[in-house]
Amino acid sequence: QVQLVESGGGLVQPGGSLRLSCATSQFTLDYYGIGWFRQAPGNEREGVSCISLSDGSTYYADSVKGRFTISRDSAKNTVYLEMNSLKTEDTATYYCAADLSGTTAQHICALGGDYYGQGTQVNVSS
């Protein structure tokens, strides 16, 4: 069973920052496209930011563009989501997912991944 583990969530005030991590000991993340998704109660899952396998290109949802940054750390076998200028509407459970198809970052964010982690909760509140 594939296991992706997210960490780094928590409670932060509006305007604050968090860095989420996605890691696994089972396979090398560099060989997969990776996406960060979020879901708030009553809302559909949203592809927040994704990075492709083929060319390393990235995609950001309009709602987070300019505030969030996705990156890989090959040495640590980890993918990060740096979140700055957080807003109350960023409150959600955040999941990372691995994509096996080799498609573009935009498609990963639109269609979802093949394997998901259990999620980490982000709460933005004053």
mmCIF file of N, CA and C in Angstrom:
data_model
loop_
_atom_site.group_PDB
_atom_site.id
_atom_site.type_symbol
_atom_site.label_atom_id
_atom_site.label_comp_id
_atom_site.label_asym_id
_atom_site.label_seq_id
_atom_site.Cartn_x
_atom_site.Cartn_y
_atom_site.Cartn_z
ATOM 1 N N GLN A 1 0.841 -1.183 0.000
ATOM 2 C CA GLN A 1 0.000 0.000 0.000
ATOM 3 C C GLN A 1 0.885 1.245 0.000
ATOM 4 N N VAL A 2 0.613 2.112 -0.969
ATOM 5 C CA VAL A 2 1.396 3.335 -1.076
ATOM 6 C C VAL A 2 1.040 4.267 0.061
ATOM 7 N N GLN A 3 2.058 4.813 0.695
ATOM 8 C CA GLN A 3 1.823 5.752 1.787
ATOM 9 C C GLN A 3 2.532 7.058 1.518
ATOM 10 N N LEU A 4 1.762 8.112 1.393
ATOM 11 C CA LEU A 4 2.277 9.473 1.368
ATOM 12 C C LEU A 4 1.910 10.110 2.698
ATOM 13 N N VAL A 5 2.833 10.853 3.258
ATOM 14 C CA VAL A 5 2.601 11.440 4.572
ATOM 15 C C VAL A 5 2.750 12.945 4.481
ATOM 16 N N GLU A 6 1.673 13.652 4.803
ATOM 17 C CA GLU A 6 1.709 15.104 4.843
ATOM 18 C C GLU A 6 1.954 15.570 6.275
ATOM 19 N N SER A 7 2.625 16.704 6.394
ATOM 20 C CA SER A 7 2.844 17.314 7.695
ATOM 21 C C SER A 7 2.985 18.824 7.513
ATOM 22 N N GLY A 8 2.945 19.541 8.632
ATOM 23 C CA GLY A 8 3.173 20.977 8.594
ATOM 24 C C GLY A 8 1.936 21.830 8.758
ATOM 25 N N GLY A 9 0.784 21.202 8.827
ATOM 26 C CA GLY A 9 -0.431 21.980 9.024
ATOM 27 C C GLY A 9 -0.515 22.544 10.431
ATOM 28 N N GLY A 10 -1.515 23.371 10.645
ATOM 29 C CA GLY A 10 -1.704 23.962 11.966
ATOM 30 C C GLY A 10 -2.609 25.165 11.912
ATOM 31 N N LEU A 11 -2.595 25.903 13.004
ATOM 32 C CA LEU A 11 -3.409 27.118 13.131
ATOM 33 C C LEU A 11 -2.508 28.330 12.919
ATOM 34 N N VAL A 12 -2.920 29.215 12.049
ATOM 35 C CA VAL A 12 -2.142 30.412 11.761
ATOM 36 C C VAL A 12 -3.089 31.580 11.560
ATOM 37 N N GLN A 13 -2.618 32.771 11.886
ATOM 38 C CA GLN A 13 -3.434 33.965 11.699
ATOM 39 C C GLN A 13 -3.423 34.403 10.240
ATOM 40 N N PRO A 14 -4.448 35.104 9.812
ATOM 41 C CA PRO A 14 -4.445 35.637 8.442
ATOM 42 C C PRO A 14 -3.182 36.466 8.192
ATOM 43 N N GLY A 15 -2.604 36.262 7.019
ATOM 44 C CA GLY A 15 -1.349 36.917 6.680
ATOM 45 C C GLY A 15 -0.127 36.104 7.033
ATOM 46 N N GLY A 16 -0.319 35.033 7.780
ATOM 47 C CA GLY A 16 0.798 34.202 8.193
ATOM 48 C C GLY A 16 1.230 33.208 7.129
ATOM 49 N N SER A 17 2.184 32.364 7.513
ATOM 50 C CA SER A 17 2.772 31.395 6.583
ATOM 51 C C SER A 17 2.846 30.013 7.207
ATOM 52 N N LEU A 18 2.796 29.016 6.341
ATOM 53 C CA LEU A 18 3.024 27.625 6.726
ATOM 54 C C LEU A 18 3.759 26.947 5.586
ATOM 55 N N ARG A 19 4.501 25.914 5.916
ATOM 56 C CA ARG A 19 5.119 25.078 4.884
ATOM 57 C C ARG A 19 4.667 23.646 5.107
ATOM 58 N N LEU A 20 3.973 23.115 4.145
ATOM 59 C CA LEU A 20 3.533 21.725 4.182
ATOM 60 C C LEU A 20 4.569 20.839 3.521
ATOM 61 N N SER A 21 4.696 19.622 4.039
ATOM 62 C CA SER A 21 5.625 18.643 3.489
ATOM 63 C C SER A 21 4.876 17.384 3.086
ATOM 64 N N CYS A 22 5.347 16.765 2.023
ATOM 65 C CA CYS A 22 4.798 15.498 1.538
ATOM 66 C C CYS A 22 5.975 14.560 1.353
ATOM 67 N N ALA A 23 5.977 13.442 2.059
ATOM 68 C CA ALA A 23 7.117 12.540 2.018
ATOM 69 C C ALA A 23 6.646 11.092 1.998
ATOM 70 N N THR A 24 7.531 10.207 1.581
ATOM 71 C CA THR A 24 7.285 8.775 1.634
ATOM 72 C C THR A 24 8.611 8.051 1.705
ATOM 73 N N SER A 25 8.600 6.893 2.329
ATOM 74 C CA SER A 25 9.794 6.059 2.389
ATOM 75 C C SER A 25 9.717 4.912 1.383
ATOM 76 N N GLN A 26 8.634 4.890 0.588
ATOM 77 C CA GLN A 26 8.358 3.726 -0.251
ATOM 78 C C GLN A 26 8.856 3.871 -1.688
ATOM 79 N N PHE A 27 8.972 5.084 -2.162
ATOM 80 C CA PHE A 27 9.416 5.275 -3.531
ATOM 81 C C PHE A 27 10.012 6.667 -3.660
ATOM 82 N N THR A 28 10.651 6.922 -4.794
ATOM 83 C CA THR A 28 11.308 8.204 -5.015
ATOM 84 C C THR A 28 10.318 9.176 -5.646
ATOM 85 N N LEU A 29 10.031 10.248 -4.935
ATOM 86 C CA LEU A 29 9.040 11.208 -5.409
ATOM 87 C C LEU A 29 9.469 11.889 -6.702
ATOM 88 N N ASP A 30 10.772 11.951 -6.972
ATOM 89 C CA ASP A 30 11.239 12.577 -8.206
ATOM 90 C C ASP A 30 10.720 11.862 -9.447
ATOM 91 N N TYR A 31 10.273 10.625 -9.288
ATOM 92 C CA TYR A 31 9.817 9.852 -10.440
ATOM 93 C C TYR A 31 8.310 9.985 -10.691
ATOM 94 N N TYR A 32 7.683 10.895 -9.967
ATOM 95 C CA TYR A 32 6.238 11.060 -10.083
ATOM 96 C C TYR A 32 5.867 12.531 -10.168
ATOM 97 N N GLY A 33 4.777 12.798 -10.862
ATOM 98 C CA GLY A 33 4.157 14.097 -10.716
ATOM 99 C C GLY A 33 3.512 14.152 -9.339
ATOM 100 N N ILE A 34 3.521 15.324 -8.731
ATOM 101 C CA ILE A 34 2.977 15.484 -7.380
ATOM 102 C C ILE A 34 2.011 16.655 -7.374
ATOM 103 N N GLY A 35 0.923 16.470 -6.697
ATOM 104 C CA GLY A 35 -0.038 17.553 -6.566
ATOM 105 C C GLY A 35 -0.426 17.779 -5.121
ATOM 106 N N TRP A 36 -0.729 19.022 -4.831
ATOM 107 C CA TRP A 36 -1.328 19.388 -3.546
ATOM 108 C C TRP A 36 -2.792 19.749 -3.793
ATOM 109 N N PHE A 37 -3.663 19.143 -3.019
ATOM 110 C CA PHE A 37 -5.100 19.356 -3.129
ATOM 111 C C PHE A 37 -5.638 19.771 -1.767
ATOM 112 N N ARG A 38 -6.772 20.417 -1.766
ATOM 113 C CA ARG A 38 -7.382 20.776 -0.489
ATOM 114 C C ARG A 38 -8.896 20.587 -0.578
ATOM 115 N N GLN A 39 -9.474 20.347 0.563
ATOM 116 C CA GLN A 39 -10.923 20.197 0.630
ATOM 117 C C GLN A 39 -11.416 20.741 1.960
ATOM 118 N N ALA A 40 -12.338 21.676 1.874
ATOM 119 C CA ALA A 40 -12.993 22.222 3.046
ATOM 120 C C ALA A 40 -14.372 21.580 3.178
ATOM 121 N N PRO A 41 -14.918 21.514 4.378
ATOM 122 C CA PRO A 41 -16.246 20.912 4.562
ATOM 123 C C PRO A 41 -17.278 21.549 3.642
ATOM 124 N N GLY A 42 -18.014 20.697 2.925
ATOM 125 C CA GLY A 42 -19.044 21.183 2.030
ATOM 126 C C GLY A 42 -18.557 21.608 0.663
ATOM 127 N N ASN A 43 -17.239 21.577 0.477
ATOM 128 C CA ASN A 43 -16.659 21.992 -0.811
ATOM 129 C C ASN A 43 -16.087 20.794 -1.552
ATOM 130 N N GLU A 44 -15.967 20.947 -2.855
ATOM 131 C CA GLU A 44 -15.302 19.919 -3.646
ATOM 132 C C GLU A 44 -13.789 20.032 -3.472
ATOM 133 N N ARG A 45 -13.115 18.934 -3.764
ATOM 134 C CA ARG A 45 -11.660 18.953 -3.734
ATOM 135 C C ARG A 45 -11.127 19.896 -4.803
ATOM 136 N N GLU A 46 -10.114 20.657 -4.437
ATOM 137 C CA GLU A 46 -9.520 21.641 -5.342
ATOM 138 C C GLU A 46 -8.046 21.338 -5.523
ATOM 139 N N GLY A 47 -7.606 21.311 -6.760
ATOM 140 C CA GLY A 47 -6.181 21.185 -7.046
ATOM 141 C C GLY A 47 -5.513 22.522 -6.810
ATOM 142 N N VAL A 48 -4.654 22.607 -5.826
ATOM 143 C CA VAL A 48 -4.043 23.867 -5.418
ATOM 144 C C VAL A 48 -2.772 24.150 -6.207
ATOM 145 N N SER A 49 -1.879 23.178 -6.227
ATOM 146 C CA SER A 49 -0.617 23.356 -6.928
ATOM 147 C C SER A 49 -0.068 21.991 -7.286
ATOM 148 N N CYS A 50 0.492 21.891 -8.469
ATOM 149 C CA CYS A 50 1.010 20.618 -8.940
ATOM 150 C C CYS A 50 2.323 20.814 -9.679
ATOM 151 N N ILE A 51 3.139 19.758 -9.682
ATOM 152 C CA ILE A 51 4.413 19.795 -10.390
ATOM 153 C C ILE A 51 4.518 18.523 -11.207
ATOM 154 N N SER A 52 4.874 18.679 -12.470
ATOM 155 C CA SER A 52 4.883 17.520 -13.358
ATOM 156 C C SER A 52 6.176 16.737 -13.235
ATOM 157 N N LEU A 53 6.130 15.487 -13.724
ATOM 158 C CA LEU A 53 7.330 14.667 -13.796
ATOM 159 C C LEU A 53 8.135 15.009 -15.036
ATOM 160 N N SER A 54 7.457 15.200 -16.142
ATOM 161 C CA SER A 54 8.118 15.250 -17.445
ATOM 162 C C SER A 54 9.089 16.418 -17.568
ATOM 163 N N ASP A 55 8.643 17.622 -17.178
ATOM 164 C CA ASP A 55 9.519 18.774 -17.369
ATOM 165 C C ASP A 55 9.636 19.650 -16.133
ATOM 166 N N GLY A 56 9.056 19.183 -15.032
ATOM 167 C CA GLY A 56 9.148 19.964 -13.796
ATOM 168 C C GLY A 56 8.303 21.206 -13.787
ATOM 169 N N SER A 57 7.435 21.364 -14.780
ATOM 170 C CA SER A 57 6.598 22.561 -14.815
ATOM 171 C C SER A 57 5.611 22.529 -13.664
ATOM 172 N N THR A 58 5.146 23.690 -13.291
ATOM 173 C CA THR A 58 4.243 23.816 -12.159
ATOM 174 C C THR A 58 2.938 24.481 -12.578
ATOM 175 N N TYR A 59 1.938 24.257 -11.773
ATOM 176 C CA TYR A 59 0.626 24.860 -11.991
ATOM 177 C C TYR A 59 0.099 25.325 -10.640
ATOM 178 N N TYR A 60 -0.545 26.480 -10.661
ATOM 179 C CA TYR A 60 -1.161 27.014 -9.457
ATOM 180 C C TYR A 60 -2.591 27.420 -9.755
ATOM 181 N N ALA A 61 -3.484 27.087 -8.839
ATOM 182 C CA ALA A 61 -4.845 27.586 -8.951
ATOM 183 C C ALA A 61 -4.828 29.109 -8.826
ATOM 184 N N ASP A 62 -5.752 29.768 -9.482
ATOM 185 C CA ASP A 62 -5.802 31.231 -9.432
ATOM 186 C C ASP A 62 -5.921 31.736 -8.003
ATOM 187 N N SER A 63 -6.590 30.968 -7.167
ATOM 188 C CA SER A 63 -6.834 31.400 -5.793
ATOM 189 C C SER A 63 -5.564 31.469 -4.954
ATOM 190 N N VAL A 64 -4.494 30.805 -5.402
ATOM 191 C CA VAL A 64 -3.254 30.780 -4.608
ATOM 192 C C VAL A 64 -2.060 31.337 -5.364
ATOM 193 N N LYS A 65 -2.258 31.689 -6.617
ATOM 194 C CA LYS A 65 -1.150 32.160 -7.440
ATOM 195 C C LYS A 65 -0.506 33.397 -6.812
ATOM 196 N N GLY A 66 0.814 33.366 -6.728
ATOM 197 C CA GLY A 66 1.543 34.469 -6.119
ATOM 198 C C GLY A 66 1.715 34.341 -4.623
ATOM 199 N N ARG A 67 1.015 33.408 -4.017
ATOM 200 C CA ARG A 67 1.113 33.221 -2.556
ATOM 201 C C ARG A 67 1.712 31.869 -2.190
ATOM 202 N N PHE A 68 1.457 30.846 -2.993
ATOM 203 C CA PHE A 68 1.922 29.488 -2.705
ATOM 204 C C PHE A 68 3.042 29.112 -3.683
ATOM 205 N N THR A 69 3.971 28.278 -3.206
ATOM 206 C CA THR A 69 5.050 27.784 -4.049
ATOM 207 C C THR A 69 5.260 26.307 -3.798
ATOM 208 N N ILE A 70 5.264 25.524 -4.863
ATOM 209 C CA ILE A 70 5.540 24.087 -4.762
ATOM 210 C C ILE A 70 6.979 23.835 -5.166
ATOM 211 N N SER A 71 7.631 22.911 -4.454
ATOM 212 C CA SER A 71 9.020 22.630 -4.775
ATOM 213 C C SER A 71 9.375 21.210 -4.358
ATOM 214 N N ARG A 72 10.422 20.687 -4.970
ATOM 215 C CA ARG A 72 10.934 19.359 -4.626
ATOM 216 C C ARG A 72 12.280 19.492 -3.923
ATOM 217 N N ASP A 73 12.514 18.621 -2.949
ATOM 218 C CA ASP A 73 13.834 18.458 -2.350
ATOM 219 C C ASP A 73 14.220 17.001 -2.558
ATOM 220 N N SER A 74 15.006 16.757 -3.589
ATOM 221 C CA SER A 74 15.343 15.376 -3.952
ATOM 222 C C SER A 74 16.119 14.677 -2.850
ATOM 223 N N ALA A 75 17.009 15.404 -2.179
ATOM 224 C CA ALA A 75 17.833 14.798 -1.136
ATOM 225 C C ALA A 75 16.988 14.292 0.019
ATOM 226 N N LYS A 76 15.889 14.982 0.276
ATOM 227 C CA LYS A 76 15.015 14.584 1.388
ATOM 228 C C LYS A 76 13.803 13.800 0.908
ATOM 229 N N ASN A 77 13.717 13.580 -0.410
ATOM 230 C CA ASN A 77 12.566 12.861 -0.980
ATOM 231 C C ASN A 77 11.256 13.469 -0.483
ATOM 232 N N THR A 78 11.178 14.770 -0.611
ATOM 233 C CA THR A 78 10.047 15.517 -0.062
ATOM 234 C C THR A 78 9.602 16.564 -1.077
ATOM 235 N N VAL A 79 8.306 16.792 -1.112
ATOM 236 C CA VAL A 79 7.742 17.899 -1.893
ATOM 237 C C VAL A 79 7.095 18.862 -0.903
ATOM 238 N N TYR A 80 7.392 20.134 -1.080
ATOM 239 C CA TYR A 80 6.893 21.153 -0.171
ATOM 240 C C TYR A 80 5.819 22.012 -0.834
ATOM 241 N N LEU A 81 4.970 22.558 0.003
ATOM 242 C CA LEU A 81 4.056 23.613 -0.427
ATOM 243 C C LEU A 81 4.241 24.768 0.561
ATOM 244 N N GLU A 82 4.923 25.795 0.094
ATOM 245 C CA GLU A 82 5.138 26.995 0.896
ATOM 246 C C GLU A 82 3.921 27.890 0.710
ATOM 247 N N MET A 83 3.274 28.227 1.830
ATOM 248 C CA MET A 83 2.046 29.022 1.767
ATOM 249 C C MET A 83 2.254 30.331 2.519
ATOM 250 N N ASN A 84 2.172 31.436 1.827
ATOM 251 C CA ASN A 84 2.347 32.758 2.413
ATOM 252 C C ASN A 84 1.060 33.575 2.269
ATOM 253 N N SER A 85 0.980 34.645 3.027
ATOM 254 C CA SER A 85 -0.177 35.553 2.979
ATOM 255 C C SER A 85 -1.481 34.773 3.079
ATOM 256 N N LEU A 86 -1.534 33.891 4.048
ATOM 257 C CA LEU A 86 -2.687 33.000 4.164
ATOM 258 C C LEU A 86 -3.954 33.780 4.478
ATOM 259 N N LYS A 87 -5.048 33.272 3.934
ATOM 260 C CA LYS A 87 -6.358 33.881 4.108
ATOM 261 C C LYS A 87 -7.289 32.886 4.802
ATOM 262 N N THR A 88 -8.347 33.385 5.386
ATOM 263 C CA THR A 88 -9.287 32.492 6.058
ATOM 264 C C THR A 88 -9.852 31.456 5.088
ATOM 265 N N GLU A 89 -10.005 31.829 3.832
ATOM 266 C CA GLU A 89 -10.551 30.891 2.841
ATOM 267 C C GLU A 89 -9.570 29.793 2.445
ATOM 268 N N ASP A 90 -8.328 29.858 2.948
ATOM 269 C CA ASP A 90 -7.374 28.775 2.714
ATOM 270 C C ASP A 90 -7.567 27.635 3.710
ATOM 271 N N THR A 91 -8.436 27.831 4.685
ATOM 272 C CA THR A 91 -8.701 26.795 5.675
ATOM 273 C C THR A 91 -9.272 25.554 4.999
ATOM 274 N N ALA A 92 -8.620 24.416 5.214
ATOM 275 C CA ALA A 92 -9.023 23.162 4.580
ATOM 276 C C ALA A 92 -8.093 22.050 5.051
ATOM 277 N N THR A 93 -8.451 20.829 4.684
ATOM 278 C CA THR A 93 -7.517 19.723 4.810
ATOM 279 C C THR A 93 -6.736 19.638 3.507
ATOM 280 N N TYR A 94 -5.428 19.594 3.629
ATOM 281 C CA TYR A 94 -4.542 19.582 2.464
ATOM 282 C C TYR A 94 -3.975 18.182 2.283
ATOM 283 N N TYR A 95 -4.030 17.701 1.057
ATOM 284 C CA TYR A 95 -3.549 16.375 0.702
ATOM 285 C C TYR A 95 -2.495 16.480 -0.391
ATOM 286 N N CYS A 96 -1.498 15.615 -0.325
ATOM 287 C CA CYS A 96 -0.623 15.487 -1.483
ATOM 288 C C CYS A 96 -0.965 14.180 -2.195
ATOM 289 N N ALA A 97 -0.673 14.155 -3.473
ATOM 290 C CA ALA A 97 -0.994 12.988 -4.288
ATOM 291 C C ALA A 97 0.107 12.766 -5.303
ATOM 292 N N ALA A 98 0.347 11.521 -5.616
ATOM 293 C CA ALA A 98 1.330 11.139 -6.625
ATOM 294 C C ALA A 98 0.617 10.734 -7.903
ATOM 295 N N ASP A 99 1.135 11.224 -9.024
ATOM 296 C CA ASP A 99 0.563 10.897 -10.324
ATOM 297 C C ASP A 99 1.516 10.000 -11.097
ATOM 298 N N LEU A 100 1.001 8.894 -11.606
ATOM 299 C CA LEU A 100 1.827 7.918 -12.305
ATOM 300 C C LEU A 100 1.828 8.095 -13.815
ATOM 301 N N SER A 101 0.951 8.965 -14.323
ATOM 302 C CA SER A 101 0.745 8.990 -15.772
ATOM 303 C C SER A 101 1.760 9.820 -16.532
ATOM 304 N N GLY A 102 2.449 10.708 -15.827
ATOM 305 C CA GLY A 102 3.396 11.580 -16.521
ATOM 306 C C GLY A 102 2.751 12.761 -17.216
ATOM 307 N N THR A 103 1.524 13.081 -16.850
ATOM 308 C CA THR A 103 0.821 14.173 -17.515
ATOM 309 C C THR A 103 1.299 15.519 -16.992
ATOM 310 N N THR A 104 0.685 16.571 -17.534
ATOM 311 C CA THR A 104 1.113 17.915 -17.168
ATOM 312 C C THR A 104 0.656 18.273 -15.758
ATOM 313 N N ALA A 105 1.287 19.294 -15.218
ATOM 314 C CA ALA A 105 0.927 19.753 -13.885
ATOM 315 C C ALA A 105 -0.532 20.207 -13.840
ATOM 316 N N GLN A 106 -0.970 20.873 -14.896
ATOM 317 C CA GLN A 106 -2.355 21.358 -14.912
ATOM 318 C C GLN A 106 -3.336 20.198 -14.908
ATOM 319 N N HIS A 107 -3.019 19.140 -15.636
ATOM 320 C CA HIS A 107 -3.901 17.973 -15.660
ATOM 321 C C HIS A 107 -3.915 17.257 -14.324
ATOM 322 N N ILE A 108 -2.780 17.193 -13.656
ATOM 323 C CA ILE A 108 -2.750 16.574 -12.337
ATOM 324 C C ILE A 108 -3.696 17.323 -11.409
ATOM 325 N N CYS A 109 -3.614 18.629 -11.419
ATOM 326 C CA CYS A 109 -4.475 19.421 -10.539
ATOM 327 C C CYS A 109 -5.949 19.310 -10.929
ATOM 328 N N ALA A 110 -6.217 19.120 -12.209
ATOM 329 C CA ALA A 110 -7.609 19.034 -12.655
ATOM 330 C C ALA A 110 -8.206 17.652 -12.406
ATOM 331 N N LEU A 111 -7.396 16.616 -12.594
ATOM 332 C CA LEU A 111 -7.922 15.249 -12.583
ATOM 333 C C LEU A 111 -7.605 14.489 -11.307
ATOM 334 N N GLY A 112 -6.660 14.962 -10.537
ATOM 335 C CA GLY A 112 -6.291 14.257 -9.327
ATOM 336 C C GLY A 112 -5.133 13.309 -9.549
ATOM 337 N N GLY A 113 -4.644 12.731 -8.445
ATOM 338 C CA GLY A 113 -3.528 11.802 -8.517
ATOM 339 C C GLY A 113 -3.986 10.368 -8.353
ATOM 340 N N ASP A 114 -3.004 9.478 -8.319
ATOM 341 C CA ASP A 114 -3.297 8.055 -8.174
ATOM 342 C C ASP A 114 -3.241 7.599 -6.723
ATOM 343 N N TYR A 115 -2.391 8.213 -5.948
ATOM 344 C CA TYR A 115 -2.251 7.873 -4.537
ATOM 345 C C TYR A 115 -2.276 9.144 -3.713
ATOM 346 N N TYR A 116 -3.014 9.103 -2.613
ATOM 347 C CA TYR A 116 -3.171 10.245 -1.734
ATOM 348 C C TYR A 116 -2.683 9.915 -0.331
ATOM 349 N N GLY A 117 -2.233 10.967 0.358
ATOM 350 C CA GLY A 117 -1.947 10.833 1.770
ATOM 351 C C GLY A 117 -3.200 11.037 2.601
ATOM 352 N N GLN A 118 -3.024 11.037 3.906
ATOM 353 C CA GLN A 118 -4.152 11.165 4.823
ATOM 354 C C GLN A 118 -4.543 12.615 5.066
ATOM 355 N N GLY A 119 -3.694 13.531 4.709
ATOM 356 C CA GLY A 119 -4.028 14.936 4.822
ATOM 357 C C GLY A 119 -3.493 15.589 6.076
ATOM 358 N N THR A 120 -3.355 16.915 6.013
ATOM 359 C CA THR A 120 -2.966 17.715 7.163
ATOM 360 C C THR A 120 -3.883 18.940 7.200
ATOM 361 N N GLN A 121 -4.331 19.279 8.392
ATOM 362 C CA GLN A 121 -5.316 20.341 8.538
ATOM 363 C C GLN A 121 -4.644 21.706 8.630
ATOM 364 N N VAL A 122 -5.160 22.637 7.871
ATOM 365 C CA VAL A 122 -4.714 24.033 7.926
ATOM 366 C C VAL A 122 -5.890 24.888 8.336
ATOM 367 N N ASN A 123 -5.717 25.627 9.397
ATOM 368 C CA ASN A 123 -6.750 26.542 9.880
ATOM 369 C C ASN A 123 -6.184 27.951 9.917
ATOM 370 N N VAL A 124 -6.822 28.845 9.187
ATOM 371 C CA VAL A 124 -6.405 30.244 9.161
ATOM 372 C C VAL A 124 -7.493 31.057 9.855
ATOM 373 N N SER A 125 -7.151 31.576 11.002
ATOM 374 C CA SER A 125 -8.155 32.270 11.808
ATOM 375 C C SER A 125 -7.481 33.239 12.760
ATOM 376 N N SER A 126 -8.170 34.326 13.026
ATOM 377 C CA SER A 126 -7.654 35.280 14.008
ATOM 378 C C SER A 126 -8.223 34.984 15.394
#
